[in-house]
Amino acid sequence: MVNLANIPTDSQFQSRTTYRIRNKVIYCLDGARIGIQYETFFAGEPCEIYHCVLESKSFLEKMTVTEHTLPFFLPIREVETDHLSSNAIRFIDHLEEILQSYIDRREQGSSYQGALRQPNRGIVLQSSIYLDRVYIGRL
């Protein structure tokens, strides 16, 4: 069942073939293009929406990522090389996992920062830009 609250009111978007699968909306665009909308969540609450467009010169050629709103440091090109040439669904699902992992780590880091900002604690929390490392230390 389609949740109409999540579909934009754009009449062009509503006239397109659209599939909602878990936290993704996949829709057909003009030509050999596919749009994917990723909805991210943390602790059951919605966070941000990201978009990715896949395009192919023809239906026989492999697809490539032509535009996206994903964070620049996510390994999109590596995932594209590893998965998109063989299976677009695997690429879409793997990118969803990477994006949700990033959101989870970012929000966990923010939660830790808030907890550690209590007065007179003297504890510092820093993370790398990729959020793959978190450093906790004392002042």
PDB file of C-alpha atoms in Angstrom:
ATOM      1  CA  MET A   1       0.000   0.000   0.000  1.00  0.00           C
ATOM      2  CA  VAL A   2       1.354   3.414  -0.943  1.00  0.00           C
ATOM      3  CA  ASN A   3       1.629   6.000   1.826  1.00  0.00           C
ATOM      4  CA  LEU A   4       0.375   9.121   0.037  1.00  0.00           C
ATOM      5  CA  ALA A   5       1.836  11.407   2.697  1.00  0.00           C
ATOM      6  CA  ASN A   6       5.347  10.534   1.425  1.00  0.00           C
ATOM      7  CA  ILE A   7       4.667  11.187  -2.253  1.00  0.00           C
ATOM      8  CA  PRO A   8       5.274  14.747  -3.466  1.00  0.00           C
ATOM      9  CA  THR A   9       2.282  16.570  -4.926  1.00  0.00           C
ATOM     10  CA  ASP A  10       4.116  17.015  -8.246  1.00  0.00           C
ATOM     11  CA  SER A  11       1.699  15.714 -10.892  1.00  0.00           C
ATOM     12  CA  GLN A  12       4.577  14.449 -13.075  1.00  0.00           C
ATOM     13  CA  PHE A  13       5.856  12.345 -10.176  1.00  0.00           C
ATOM     14  CA  GLN A  14       2.408  10.909  -9.444  1.00  0.00           C
ATOM     15  CA  SER A  15       1.905   9.890 -13.075  1.00  0.00           C
ATOM     16  CA  ARG A  16       5.102   7.796 -13.041  1.00  0.00           C
ATOM     17  CA  THR A  17       5.402   4.140 -12.139  1.00  0.00           C
ATOM     18  CA  THR A  18       6.465   4.164  -8.491  1.00  0.00           C
ATOM     19  CA  TYR A  19       7.468   1.342  -6.128  1.00  0.00           C
ATOM     20  CA  ARG A  20       7.797   1.694  -2.372  1.00  0.00           C
ATOM     21  CA  ILE A  21      10.087  -0.923  -0.809  1.00  0.00           C
ATOM     22  CA  ARG A  22      10.869  -0.522   2.906  1.00  0.00           C
ATOM     23  CA  ASN A  23      12.587   2.871   3.245  1.00  0.00           C
ATOM     24  CA  LYS A  24      13.036   3.474  -0.486  1.00  0.00           C
ATOM     25  CA  VAL A  25      10.864   4.818  -3.250  1.00  0.00           C
ATOM     26  CA  ILE A  26      11.954   3.720  -6.736  1.00  0.00           C
ATOM     27  CA  TYR A  27      10.443   5.471  -9.732  1.00  0.00           C
ATOM     28  CA  CYS A  28      10.865   5.498 -13.498  1.00  0.00           C
ATOM     29  CA  LEU A  29      12.139   8.667 -15.141  1.00  0.00           C
ATOM     30  CA  ASP A  30      12.283   9.678 -18.791  1.00  0.00           C
ATOM     31  CA  GLY A  31      14.398   7.451 -21.013  1.00  0.00           C
ATOM     32  CA  ALA A  32      16.499   4.729 -19.420  1.00  0.00           C
ATOM     33  CA  ARG A  33      16.673   6.441 -16.015  1.00  0.00           C
ATOM     34  CA  ILE A  34      15.628   5.328 -12.542  1.00  0.00           C
ATOM     35  CA  GLY A  35      15.230   7.568  -9.511  1.00  0.00           C
ATOM     36  CA  ILE A  36      15.677   6.278  -5.965  1.00  0.00           C
ATOM     37  CA  GLN A  37      14.575   8.180  -2.875  1.00  0.00           C
ATOM     38  CA  TYR A  38      16.172   6.917   0.349  1.00  0.00           C
ATOM     39  CA  GLU A  39      14.395   7.734   3.612  1.00  0.00           C
ATOM     40  CA  THR A  40      16.623   7.441   6.688  1.00  0.00           C
ATOM     41  CA  PHE A  41      15.561   6.875  10.282  1.00  0.00           C
ATOM     42  CA  PHE A  42      17.122   6.849  13.734  1.00  0.00           C
ATOM     43  CA  ALA A  43      15.366   5.406  16.798  1.00  0.00           C
ATOM     44  CA  GLY A  44      12.156   5.137  14.792  1.00  0.00           C
ATOM     45  CA  GLU A  45      12.155   8.826  13.870  1.00  0.00           C
ATOM     46  CA  PRO A  46      12.639  10.069  10.282  1.00  0.00           C
ATOM     47  CA  CYS A  47      15.929  11.883   9.660  1.00  0.00           C
ATOM     48  CA  GLU A  48      16.714  12.912   6.092  1.00  0.00           C
ATOM     49  CA  ILE A  49      15.759  12.042   2.552  1.00  0.00           C
ATOM     50  CA  TYR A  50      18.433  11.443  -0.103  1.00  0.00           C
ATOM     51  CA  HIS A  51      18.090  10.949  -3.859  1.00  0.00           C
ATOM     52  CA  CYS A  52      20.066   9.040  -6.472  1.00  0.00           C
ATOM     53  CA  VAL A  53      19.484   8.835 -10.234  1.00  0.00           C
ATOM     54  CA  LEU A  54      20.723   5.893 -12.300  1.00  0.00           C
ATOM     55  CA  GLU A  55      20.992   6.234 -16.049  1.00  0.00           C
ATOM     56  CA  SER A  56      21.904   4.068 -19.003  1.00  0.00           C
ATOM     57  CA  LYS A  57      22.558   5.128 -22.598  1.00  0.00           C
ATOM     58  CA  SER A  58      20.334   2.251 -23.701  1.00  0.00           C
ATOM     59  CA  PHE A  59      18.528  -0.616 -22.047  1.00  0.00           C
ATOM     60  CA  LEU A  60      21.393  -2.951 -22.999  1.00  0.00           C
ATOM     61  CA  GLU A  61      24.219  -0.952 -21.390  1.00  0.00           C
ATOM     62  CA  LYS A  62      25.123  -0.895 -17.715  1.00  0.00           C
ATOM     63  CA  MET A  63      23.683   1.838 -15.538  1.00  0.00           C
ATOM     64  CA  THR A  64      25.704   4.612 -13.908  1.00  0.00           C
ATOM     65  CA  VAL A  65      25.009   7.121 -11.148  1.00  0.00           C
ATOM     66  CA  THR A  66      24.416  10.478 -12.842  1.00  0.00           C
ATOM     67  CA  GLU A  67      23.276  12.611  -9.918  1.00  0.00           C
ATOM     68  CA  HIS A  68      22.723  12.240  -6.194  1.00  0.00           C
ATOM     69  CA  THR A  69      22.335  14.091  -2.904  1.00  0.00           C
ATOM     70  CA  LEU A  70      24.255  11.502  -0.854  1.00  0.00           C
ATOM     71  CA  PRO A  71      27.127  12.641   1.404  1.00  0.00           C
ATOM     72  CA  PHE A  72      30.300  13.097  -0.668  1.00  0.00           C
ATOM     73  CA  PHE A  73      32.434  10.746   1.442  1.00  0.00           C
ATOM     74  CA  LEU A  74      30.265   7.643   1.040  1.00  0.00           C
ATOM     75  CA  PRO A  75      31.926   5.124  -1.326  1.00  0.00           C
ATOM     76  CA  ILE A  76      29.347   5.506  -4.095  1.00  0.00           C
ATOM     77  CA  ARG A  77      31.751   4.886  -7.004  1.00  0.00           C
ATOM     78  CA  GLU A  78      33.131   1.722  -5.377  1.00  0.00           C
ATOM     79  CA  VAL A  79      29.627   0.362  -4.763  1.00  0.00           C
ATOM     80  CA  GLU A  80      28.731   1.306  -8.336  1.00  0.00           C
ATOM     81  CA  THR A  81      31.742  -0.598  -9.691  1.00  0.00           C
ATOM     82  CA  ASP A  82      31.142  -3.639  -7.474  1.00  0.00           C
ATOM     83  CA  HIS A  83      27.377  -4.032  -7.819  1.00  0.00           C
ATOM     84  CA  LEU A  84      25.697  -1.871 -10.449  1.00  0.00           C
ATOM     85  CA  SER A  85      27.216  -3.599 -13.478  1.00  0.00           C
ATOM     86  CA  SER A  86      25.752  -6.957 -12.441  1.00  0.00           C
ATOM     87  CA  ASN A  87      22.628  -6.202 -10.417  1.00  0.00           C
ATOM     88  CA  ALA A  88      20.895  -2.836  -9.946  1.00  0.00           C
ATOM     89  CA  ILE A  89      18.775  -4.098  -7.033  1.00  0.00           C
ATOM     90  CA  ARG A  90      21.891  -5.230  -5.165  1.00  0.00           C
ATOM     91  CA  PHE A  91      23.408  -1.762  -5.729  1.00  0.00           C
ATOM     92  CA  ILE A  92      20.258   0.006  -4.487  1.00  0.00           C
ATOM     93  CA  ASP A  93      20.030  -2.194  -1.368  1.00  0.00           C
ATOM     94  CA  HIS A  94      23.747  -1.953  -0.545  1.00  0.00           C
ATOM     95  CA  LEU A  95      23.698   1.829  -0.908  1.00  0.00           C
ATOM     96  CA  GLU A  96      20.694   1.937   1.443  1.00  0.00           C
ATOM     97  CA  GLU A  97      22.651  -0.065   4.054  1.00  0.00           C
ATOM     98  CA  ILE A  98      25.676   2.237   3.793  1.00  0.00           C
ATOM     99  CA  LEU A  99      23.529   5.372   4.017  1.00  0.00           C
ATOM    100  CA  GLN A 100      21.551   4.093   7.018  1.00  0.00           C
ATOM    101  CA  SER A 101      24.795   3.062   8.753  1.00  0.00           C
ATOM    102  CA  TYR A 102      26.148   6.579   8.263  1.00  0.00           C
ATOM    103  CA  ILE A 103      22.969   8.124   9.728  1.00  0.00           C
ATOM    104  CA  ASP A 104      23.042   5.710  12.698  1.00  0.00           C
ATOM    105  CA  ARG A 105      26.666   6.541  13.517  1.00  0.00           C
ATOM    106  CA  ARG A 106      26.139  10.255  13.095  1.00  0.00           C
ATOM    107  CA  GLU A 107      23.094  10.295  15.358  1.00  0.00           C
ATOM    108  CA  GLN A 108      24.782   8.042  17.944  1.00  0.00           C
ATOM    109  CA  GLY A 109      27.739  10.434  17.979  1.00  0.00           C
ATOM    110  CA  SER A 110      25.382  13.374  18.479  1.00  0.00           C
ATOM    111  CA  SER A 111      23.674  11.525  21.335  1.00  0.00           C
ATOM    112  CA  TYR A 112      27.034  10.826  22.976  1.00  0.00           C
ATOM    113  CA  GLN A 113      28.054  14.462  22.513  1.00  0.00           C
ATOM    114  CA  GLY A 114      24.881  15.606  24.247  1.00  0.00           C
ATOM    115  CA  ALA A 115      25.379  13.178  27.125  1.00  0.00           C
ATOM    116  CA  LEU A 116      29.007  14.188  27.583  1.00  0.00           C
ATOM    117  CA  ARG A 117      28.285  17.930  27.579  1.00  0.00           C
ATOM    118  CA  GLN A 118      27.128  17.804  31.169  1.00  0.00           C
ATOM    119  CA  PRO A 119      28.882  20.528  33.207  1.00  0.00           C
ATOM    120  CA  ASN A 120      32.223  19.752  34.883  1.00  0.00           C
ATOM    121  CA  ARG A 121      32.681  16.404  33.165  1.00  0.00           C
ATOM    122  CA  GLY A 122      35.829  17.416  31.298  1.00  0.00           C
ATOM    123  CA  ILE A 123      35.291  14.724  28.653  1.00  0.00           C
ATOM    124  CA  VAL A 124      35.826  15.386  24.947  1.00  0.00           C
ATOM    125  CA  LEU A 125      34.253  13.352  22.144  1.00  0.00           C
ATOM    126  CA  GLN A 126      35.613  13.658  18.599  1.00  0.00           C
ATOM    127  CA  SER A 127      34.940  11.628  15.492  1.00  0.00           C
ATOM    128  CA  SER A 128      36.530  11.365  12.079  1.00  0.00           C
ATOM    129  CA  ILE A 129      34.725  12.929   9.119  1.00  0.00           C
ATOM    130  CA  TYR A 130      33.683   9.438   7.980  1.00  0.00           C
ATOM    131  CA  LEU A 131      32.353   8.649  11.474  1.00  0.00           C
ATOM    132  CA  ASP A 132      34.290   5.383  11.436  1.00  0.00           C
ATOM    133  CA  ARG A 133      36.228   6.315  14.586  1.00  0.00           C
ATOM    134  CA  VAL A 134      35.108   7.986  17.785  1.00  0.00           C
ATOM    135  CA  TYR A 135      37.660   9.321  20.269  1.00  0.00           C
ATOM    136  CA  ILE A 136      36.751   9.866  23.904  1.00  0.00           C
ATOM    137  CA  GLY A 137      39.246  11.689  26.112  1.00  0.00           C
ATOM    138  CA  ARG A 138      39.613  13.971  29.096  1.00  0.00           C
ATOM    139  CA  LEU A 139      40.529  17.646  29.021  1.00  0.00           C
TER     140      LEU A 139
END
